[in-house]
Structures are given as structure tokens and as C-alpha cells.
Tab-separated table of C-alpha atoms in Angstrom:
chain	number	residue	atom	x	y	z
A	69	MET	CA	-34.377	63.193	-6.651
A	70	SER	CA	-33.971	64.468	-3.033
A	71	SER	CA	-30.554	64.182	-1.310
A	72	SER	CA	-31.843	61.423	1.012
A	73	SER	CA	-32.742	59.212	-1.961
A	74	ILE	CA	-29.450	59.836	-3.590
A	75	LEU	CA	-27.512	58.756	-0.207
A	76	ILE	CA	-29.956	55.810	0.105
A	77	SER	CA	-28.983	54.623	-3.670
A	78	ILE	CA	-25.409	55.142	-3.088
A	79	ILE	CA	-25.461	53.017	0.230
A	80	THR	CA	-27.435	50.182	-1.775
A	81	VAL	CA	-24.721	50.080	-4.524
A	82	THR	CA	-21.974	50.071	-2.256
A	83	LEU	CA	-23.682	47.257	-0.220
A	84	LEU	CA	-23.952	45.444	-3.839
A	85	ILE	CA	-20.192	46.040	-4.600
A	86	ILE	CA	-19.157	44.728	-1.069
A	87	ASP	CA	-21.617	41.758	-1.430
A	88	LYS	CA	-20.030	40.599	-4.693
A	89	SER	CA	-16.650	41.128	-3.493
A	90	THR	CA	-17.111	38.944	-0.609
A	91	ILE	CA	-18.677	36.131	-2.621
A	92	SER	CA	-15.698	36.148	-5.168
A	93	CYS	CA	-13.200	35.947	-2.256
A	94	LEU	CA	-15.076	33.174	-0.967
A	95	ALA	CA	-15.310	31.442	-4.381
A	96	MET	CA	-11.552	31.928	-4.455
A	97	LYS	CA	-11.028	30.318	-1.444
A	98	ASN	CA	-13.426	27.300	-1.888
A	99	ASN	CA	-11.187	26.780	-5.255
A	100	VAL	CA	-7.829	26.569	-3.960
A	101	THR	CA	-5.347	24.702	-6.206
A	102	PHE	CA	-3.146	22.679	-4.182
A	103	ASN	CA	0.242	22.281	-5.814
A	104	CYS	CA	3.802	20.561	-5.345
A	105	PHE	CA	6.717	22.530	-4.258
A	106	PRO	CA	8.953	23.101	-7.474
A	107	ARG	CA	11.897	21.529	-6.309
A	108	GLU	CA	9.919	18.506	-5.595
A	109	ILE	CA	8.550	18.456	-8.971
A	110	GLU	CA	11.768	18.864	-10.764
A	111	ALA	CA	13.284	15.971	-8.605
A	112	LEU	CA	10.180	13.734	-9.826
A	113	LEU	CA	10.853	14.476	-13.446
A	114	LYS	CA	14.624	13.609	-12.792
A	115	PHE	CA	13.536	10.286	-11.652
A	116	LYS	CA	11.044	9.705	-14.045
A	117	SER	CA	13.907	10.253	-16.469
A	118	SER	CA	16.188	7.707	-15.211
A	119	PHE	CA	13.872	4.925	-16.278
A	120	SER	CA	14.535	3.727	-19.801
A	121	ASN	CA	11.727	1.713	-21.509
A	122	ASP	CA	8.652	3.153	-23.178
A	123	GLN	CA	6.908	5.245	-20.561
A	124	SER	CA	4.000	5.610	-22.819
A	125	ALA	CA	2.520	2.342	-21.490
A	126	ASN	CA	3.144	3.015	-17.630
A	127	MET	CA	2.272	5.578	-15.068
A	128	LEU	CA	5.054	7.692	-15.412
A	129	SER	CA	3.517	8.816	-18.673
A	130	LEU	CA	1.239	11.310	-16.846
A	131	TRP	CA	4.003	12.811	-15.108
A	132	LYS	CA	4.180	16.133	-17.221
A	133	THR	CA	5.920	19.530	-16.574
A	134	ASN	CA	3.605	22.300	-15.629
A	135	SER	CA	1.113	20.049	-13.999
A	136	ASN	CA	0.307	19.545	-10.425
A	137	CYS	CA	2.477	16.513	-9.173
A	138	CYS	CA	-0.170	15.875	-6.405
A	139	THR	CA	-2.372	14.556	-8.940
A	140	TRP	CA	0.262	12.409	-10.911
A	141	PRO	CA	-0.567	8.700	-10.353
A	142	GLY	CA	1.567	6.981	-7.802
A	143	VAL	CA	2.341	10.209	-5.999
A	144	GLU	CA	0.667	11.016	-2.649
A	145	CYS	CA	1.079	14.594	-1.350
A	146	HIS	CA	0.619	15.522	2.580
A	147	SER	CA	-2.867	16.616	3.595
A	148	ALA	CA	-1.956	19.752	5.220
A	149	ALA	CA	-4.409	22.679	4.659
A	150	THR	CA	-1.956	24.805	2.844
A	151	SER	CA	-1.826	25.863	-0.887
A	152	THR	CA	1.511	23.770	-1.404
A	153	ARG	CA	2.045	20.316	-0.276
A	154	HIS	CA	5.053	18.194	0.175
A	155	VAL	CA	5.319	14.779	-1.498
A	156	VAL	CA	5.100	12.059	1.288
A	157	GLY	CA	4.519	8.835	-0.534
A	158	LEU	CA	5.648	7.071	-3.702
A	159	HIS	CA	3.504	4.418	-4.931
A	160	LEU	CA	5.078	2.849	-7.871
A	161	GLY	CA	4.651	-1.077	-7.603
A	162	TYR	CA	3.830	-2.827	-10.213
A	163	ASN	CA	1.968	-6.290	-10.902
A	164	ASP	CA	0.134	-8.208	-13.051
A	165	SER	CA	-3.335	-6.412	-12.235
A	166	SER	CA	-1.667	-3.218	-12.439
A	167	PRO	CA	-3.466	-0.896	-15.071
A	168	TYR	CA	-0.492	-0.192	-16.701
A	169	TYR	CA	1.103	-2.182	-19.636
A	170	ASN	CA	4.882	-1.816	-18.690
A	171	MET	CA	6.781	-2.208	-15.424
A	172	LEU	CA	9.254	0.419	-14.795
A	173	SER	CA	12.975	-0.444	-15.877
A	174	SER	CA	16.192	1.162	-14.773
A	175	GLU	CA	19.517	0.484	-14.178
A	176	ALA	CA	19.453	2.207	-10.521
A	177	ILE	CA	17.295	4.225	-7.999
A	178	ASP	CA	18.042	7.723	-8.792
A	179	SER	CA	19.376	10.097	-6.397
A	180	SER	CA	16.776	12.329	-6.859
A	181	LEU	CA	14.720	10.810	-4.067
A	182	LEU	CA	16.878	12.752	-1.848
A	183	GLU	CA	15.119	15.915	-2.705
A	184	LEU	CA	11.699	14.823	-1.542
A	185	LYS	CA	12.795	15.378	2.269
A	186	TYR	CA	8.937	14.304	3.413
A	187	LEU	CA	9.065	11.084	1.778
A	188	SER	CA	7.982	8.361	4.001
A	189	TYR	CA	6.409	5.835	1.696
A	190	LEU	CA	8.329	4.227	-0.921
A	191	ASP	CA	7.125	1.093	-3.196
A	192	LEU	CA	9.241	0.233	-6.301
A	193	SER	CA	8.065	-3.508	-5.939
A	194	GLY	CA	7.872	-5.612	-8.787
A	195	ASN	CA	9.765	-3.264	-11.222
A	196	SER	CA	13.192	-4.229	-12.836
A	197	PHE	CA	16.456	-2.681	-11.666
A	198	ARG	CA	18.681	-5.042	-13.732
A	199	GLN	CA	20.726	-6.391	-10.947
A	200	SER	CA	21.820	-3.413	-9.606
A	201	ARG	CA	22.784	-2.649	-6.020
A	202	ILE	CA	20.282	-1.367	-3.424
A	203	PRO	CA	21.591	2.350	-3.146
A	204	SER	CA	23.324	3.325	0.252
A	205	PHE	CA	21.937	6.745	0.100
A	206	LEU	CA	18.332	5.310	0.994
A	207	GLY	CA	19.872	5.134	4.544
A	208	SER	CA	19.729	9.112	4.533
A	209	MET	CA	16.058	9.163	4.248
A	210	LYS	CA	15.469	8.859	7.731
A	211	GLN	CA	11.830	9.882	7.470
A	212	LEU	CA	11.090	6.814	5.464
A	213	GLN	CA	8.599	4.529	7.352
A	214	ASN	CA	7.699	1.790	4.706
A	215	LEU	CA	10.153	0.953	2.133
A	216	ASN	CA	9.190	-1.844	-0.355
A	217	LEU	CA	11.816	-2.931	-2.869
A	218	SER	CA	10.581	-6.606	-3.203
A	219	ASP	CA	10.662	-8.515	-6.632
A	220	ALA	CA	12.449	-5.629	-8.392
A	221	GLY	CA	15.718	-7.385	-9.389
A	222	PHE	CA	18.162	-6.108	-7.156
A	223	ALA	CA	21.409	-7.947	-6.623
A	224	GLY	CA	24.637	-7.486	-4.172
A	225	VAL	CA	24.853	-6.864	-0.842
A	226	VAL	CA	22.033	-5.246	1.342
A	227	PRO	CA	23.683	-1.969	2.495
A	228	TYR	CA	23.897	-1.575	6.302
A	229	GLN	CA	22.862	2.042	5.884
A	230	LEU	CA	19.506	0.855	5.789
A	231	GLY	CA	20.162	0.700	10.048
A	232	ASN	CA	19.735	4.317	9.941
A	233	LEU	CA	16.058	4.127	9.223
A	234	SER	CA	14.779	4.290	12.840
A	235	SER	CA	11.161	5.211	11.689
A	236	LEU	CA	11.138	2.516	9.611
A	237	HIS	CA	7.840	0.419	10.221
A	238	THR	CA	8.012	-1.976	7.031
A	239	LEU	CA	11.107	-3.523	5.432
A	240	ASP	CA	10.075	-5.658	2.331
A	241	LEU	CA	13.175	-6.817	0.330
A	242	LYS	CA	11.893	-10.262	-0.768
A	243	GLY	CA	13.496	-11.335	-3.967
A	244	SER	CA	12.091	-13.969	-6.462
A	245	ASP	CA	12.476	-17.299	-8.192
A	246	GLU	CA	14.235	-15.802	-11.093
A	247	TYR	CA	16.805	-13.757	-9.021
A	248	GLU	CA	17.284	-16.529	-6.391
A	249	ASP	CA	20.187	-15.806	-3.772
A	250	ASN	CA	21.446	-12.665	-6.004
A	251	LEU	CA	20.540	-10.205	-2.973
A	252	ILE	CA	23.173	-11.035	-0.180
A	253	VAL	CA	22.800	-10.023	3.529
A	254	ASP	CA	25.964	-10.669	5.280
A	255	ASP	CA	25.537	-9.160	8.208
A	256	LEU	CA	22.066	-8.203	10.051
A	257	MET	CA	23.421	-6.226	13.109
A	258	TRP	CA	22.383	-3.233	11.488
A	259	ALA	CA	18.697	-4.205	11.961
A	260	ILE	CA	18.992	-3.555	15.672
A	261	ASN	CA	18.896	0.056	15.331
A	262	LEU	CA	15.169	-0.367	13.693
A	263	PRO	CA	13.033	-0.248	17.055
A	264	SER	CA	9.973	0.470	15.306
A	265	LEU	CA	9.993	-2.468	12.840
A	266	GLU	CA	6.823	-4.446	12.505
A	267	TYR	CA	7.235	-6.159	9.134
A	268	LEU	CA	10.424	-7.798	7.727
A	269	ASP	CA	10.743	-9.834	4.709
A	270	MET	CA	13.691	-11.197	3.058
A	271	SER	CA	12.739	-13.983	1.430
A	272	TYR	CA	15.144	-15.419	-1.427
A	273	ALA	CA	17.491	-13.177	-0.349
A	274	ASN	CA	21.044	-15.281	0.824
A	275	LEU	CA	21.322	-15.198	4.355
A	276	ASN	CA	23.784	-18.414	4.541
A	277	ALA	CA	26.736	-16.417	5.986
A	278	THR	CA	24.795	-14.133	8.458
A	279	LYS	CA	25.603	-14.786	12.144
A	280	ASP	CA	23.416	-14.624	15.226
A	281	ILE	CA	20.081	-13.879	13.438
A	282	ALA	CA	18.107	-14.917	16.178
A	283	LYS	CA	19.843	-12.803	18.460
A	284	VAL	CA	19.295	-9.603	16.026
A	285	LEU	CA	15.837	-10.585	15.773
A	286	GLY	CA	15.158	-10.600	19.705
A	287	MET	CA	16.277	-7.084	19.767
A	288	LEU	CA	13.347	-5.914	17.566
A	289	PRO	CA	10.780	-5.147	20.113
A	290	SER	CA	8.155	-4.341	17.625
A	291	LEU	CA	8.120	-7.005	14.871
A	292	VAL	CA	4.984	-8.675	14.497
A	293	GLU	CA	5.900	-10.370	10.820
A	294	LEU	CA	8.760	-12.208	9.758
A	295	ARG	CA	9.403	-13.981	6.647
A	296	LEU	CA	12.826	-15.442	5.907
A	297	SER	CA	11.752	-18.455	3.231
A	298	ASN	CA	14.035	-19.933	1.318
A	299	CYS	CA	17.068	-17.762	2.780
A	300	GLY	CA	19.791	-20.874	2.781
A	301	LEU	CA	19.345	-20.576	6.809
A	302	ASN	CA	21.125	-23.297	9.047
A	303	ASN	CA	21.036	-24.079	12.641
A	304	THR	CA	24.914	-22.481	12.675
A	305	ASN	CA	23.672	-18.924	11.545
A	306	LEU	CA	20.188	-19.242	13.049
A	307	SER	CA	21.126	-21.150	16.154
A	308	LEU	CA	17.579	-22.201	17.439
A	309	ASN	CA	18.861	-24.957	19.119
A	310	THR	CA	18.639	-26.288	22.719
A	311	ASN	CA	21.656	-24.295	23.760
A	312	TYR	CA	19.965	-21.034	22.172
A	313	CYS	CA	16.547	-21.760	24.716
A	314	LYS	CA	18.440	-22.529	27.754
A	315	ASN	CA	20.592	-19.512	27.191
A	316	SER	CA	19.096	-16.888	25.379
A	317	THR	CA	16.167	-14.692	26.275
A	318	LEU	CA	12.797	-15.267	24.302
A	319	PHE	CA	12.983	-14.805	20.689
A	320	ILE	CA	10.203	-12.407	19.489
A	321	ASN	CA	7.614	-11.926	22.145
A	322	ASN	CA	4.984	-10.103	20.128
A	323	LEU	CA	5.453	-12.137	16.693
A	324	GLN	CA	2.354	-13.110	14.854
A	325	HIS	CA	3.589	-14.432	11.517
A	326	LEU	CA	6.643	-16.317	11.301
A	327	ASP	CA	7.952	-18.173	7.977
A	328	LEU	CA	11.062	-20.171	7.974
A	329	SER	CA	10.029	-22.726	5.300
A	330	GLN	CA	12.397	-23.744	2.465
A	331	ASN	CA	15.588	-23.281	4.294
A	332	SER	CA	18.101	-25.974	5.792
A	333	LEU	CA	17.534	-25.814	9.403
A	334	GLY	CA	18.229	-29.806	10.035
A	335	GLU	CA	18.059	-32.453	12.641
A	336	ASN	CA	19.608	-30.368	15.290
A	337	PHE	CA	16.755	-27.767	15.310
A	338	SER	CA	14.457	-27.131	18.541
A	339	PHE	CA	11.167	-26.052	18.530
A	340	CYS	CA	11.761	-24.913	22.447
A	341	PHE	CA	11.881	-21.228	21.160
A	342	LEU	CA	8.351	-21.181	20.365
A	343	HIS	CA	7.191	-21.980	24.041
A	344	ASN	CA	6.324	-18.424	24.902
A	345	MET	CA	5.348	-17.042	21.590
A	346	THR	CA	1.734	-16.956	22.732
A	347	SER	CA	0.612	-14.228	19.965
A	348	LEU	CA	1.819	-16.348	17.272
A	349	SER	CA	-1.075	-16.994	14.786
A	350	PHE	CA	1.021	-18.375	11.432
A	351	LEU	CA	4.037	-20.777	11.673
A	352	ASP	CA	5.320	-21.915	8.472
A	353	ILE	CA	8.509	-24.383	9.225
A	354	SER	CA	8.089	-26.773	6.212
A	355	ARG	CA	10.686	-28.115	3.813
A	356	ASN	CA	13.643	-27.563	6.134
A	357	ASN	CA	14.555	-31.489	6.669
A	358	LEU	CA	13.764	-31.448	10.041
A	359	PHE	CA	13.942	-34.721	11.980
A	360	GLY	CA	12.173	-35.945	15.258
A	361	SER	CA	9.102	-35.701	17.188
A	362	ILE	CA	6.592	-32.863	16.761
A	363	PRO	CA	6.297	-31.237	20.300
A	364	SER	CA	3.025	-31.719	22.042
A	365	PHE	CA	3.147	-27.901	23.485
A	366	LEU	CA	2.229	-26.820	19.751
A	367	GLY	CA	-1.218	-27.556	21.283
A	368	ASP	CA	-1.171	-24.837	23.710
A	369	LEU	CA	-0.413	-21.701	21.503
A	370	ARG	CA	-4.034	-20.550	21.589
A	371	ALA	CA	-3.488	-17.913	18.709
A	372	LEU	CA	-2.210	-20.286	16.395
A	373	ARG	CA	-4.184	-20.516	13.237
A	374	VAL	CA	-2.136	-22.034	10.334
A	375	LEU	CA	0.947	-24.454	10.995
A	376	ASN	CA	2.519	-26.172	7.769
A	377	LEU	CA	5.351	-28.696	8.929
A	378	GLY	CA	5.239	-30.372	5.530
A	379	ASP	CA	7.866	-31.995	3.790
A	380	ASN	CA	10.047	-32.781	6.835
A	381	ASN	CA	10.691	-36.080	8.666
A	382	LEU	CA	8.808	-35.404	12.068
A	383	PHE	CA	6.944	-37.924	13.907
A	384	GLY	CA	4.783	-38.385	17.000
A	385	THR	CA	1.265	-38.667	18.366
A	386	LYS	CA	-1.394	-36.546	17.277
A	387	ILE	CA	-1.557	-32.760	18.939
A	388	ARG	CA	-4.422	-31.628	20.837
A	389	PHE	CA	-5.038	-28.004	20.168
A	390	THR	CA	-6.587	-26.015	22.656
A	391	CYS	CA	-10.345	-24.953	22.116
A	392	MET	CA	-9.826	-26.744	18.427
A	393	HIS	CA	-8.814	-23.249	17.380
A	394	LEU	CA	-7.031	-24.735	14.198
């Protein structure tokens, strides 16, 4: 074989080796395994161990050591283009349609959650926390944007430290018939530090001792949906009377959904605060022992789609609703 033929053969073999190496590198790049940070895996496993019931029949049964926590049910990881990703969401809510048989049960929310520095979504709704208190340390998780602790068996005073969650968009602390009045809100002033809050539900919590509620709610510029059903509200603490309308600024300008049903607003309640709530599409003030006439201006609320004034002592002529939008 001539020297030129040998040289061509060497070049060909070299190119084949380079080509195979390139293909191998590309294959490795396209099959990157995205993993959690070890500290966050450890925190999640500690959080799992805080639940005492049989975990073989709930989603935590698939949370196992030496596995990728980004694939665990209920765990959401950041979608960054890196091989290691932070945990940003825990979707652990339970309801009757859940594919897992058992709700989670614990005596408290474990502080291991503090190791999840990037957690922005926390849903523990529908589980059982056995009349424990909502922990104040949640107020130090300032990256939280959505917090759902509804129907989870909490009791005691809602911690004012929740007011430190300035990025919060959704706060759901709704109780249930079973634990009615066990969750107490004795002061709501901390809520004025939540400028981004769009959704607030405290139904079935006891707000009977809370003062200046209307004033506080009027300082939440982003609030769109407010649910305060069966909270023990009266006109002493809510102050939605004629004097409020004369001497105060508007209630909540951008509100679209308002549920004040099953309270004790009574005969001094005034509808006047609704005058300029032009975005309101849902209003429920049923079962409040209201007296008097139904104001005709309700018909001018063009966005209104649902109006429930049932089980009160109201009277008056039929309301003409603009464009028959109801």
C-alpha cells in the first residue's frame, strides 16, 4: 500500500472517531437528568416524616430516597435550563376526587419547609393538622405567592407574621363546618402589607373581635375576590353603614367577587358602599338578618351576574337591571 493510501485511511478512521465522539456528546446532552438540590431533597423527606398516618395510600409513598424529587407527585420544580433545579411548588391538597386514598395527617406543619428557599406555591388544603396552629414561621417564607391552608383543621389565632408575605397573590384560610370558629382572626391590620393580594378567603374563621375590617380591605389595591362567609361579622367590626359611606374612601374598587353571606350584618347595614363597585360580578349577602328596602341602584352595576339577597327581611320594588345582564 502506498504512503498516500495509508494517509487517507488514517484520516478516514480519525474522522469516524471524531464523528462518533460528537454523536455521543450530543446524545448525552439531549438526555440530561434534571435533579433536585440535595438540601431540598433532605427537607422534603423530613417534611414527609412529619406525617403520621399510613403513607402507603397517599402521594408521599412515592417520595423515596435516592430518587429525583422533581418527579415526585405534588412537587413542582423550576423550569430553568440547568441540570439541577429548585423546588418551587408543593401541590399537596386533598379532596374526595384525589387519586390517593388518604389525606395527610400531622400535628403541625414541619419547619423543614424553611429549607425550600424558592418555594412560591404551597397547598396543604383538605388535610388534617389536628387543631394545631398555623405556624408563624410561614411569615418568613417571603417568596410565597400562593398559600392554601383551607379545610385543613387549623385552630387558634392566625399569626400576624403572614403580613410579611408581600408577594402573596392568593391566601386561602377557609375553615369548615366541622371546625367552625376554631380559627380566629383578632386583628387584620397585618393584611395591609399585602399589596399584591388578589384572592382572600377566611370563610368560617371567627372575625367577631376584629376591628376596622372595611378600612383594612380598602387598603388592598389588587384584591379581586373576597370570601368572608360565616365569620361572625357584624356592623360593629365591618362598619358598612351610612357613616362609613359618607366619611371614608371607596371600599374595594377592583373587587369582582364578594361573599359576606351567613353573618350578622343586621338592620344598620347599608348598601351604599356598593355604589362605585363597577367591576362587581358576584354578590352574596344572604342570611344576614338585613332589614329595609332593596336599593334600586343595584340595577346599575353593569358587571353584576350573580346577586343573592335571600333569607333576609328586605322589601321593595323590582330592580331594573341595565341590559338585563343578570
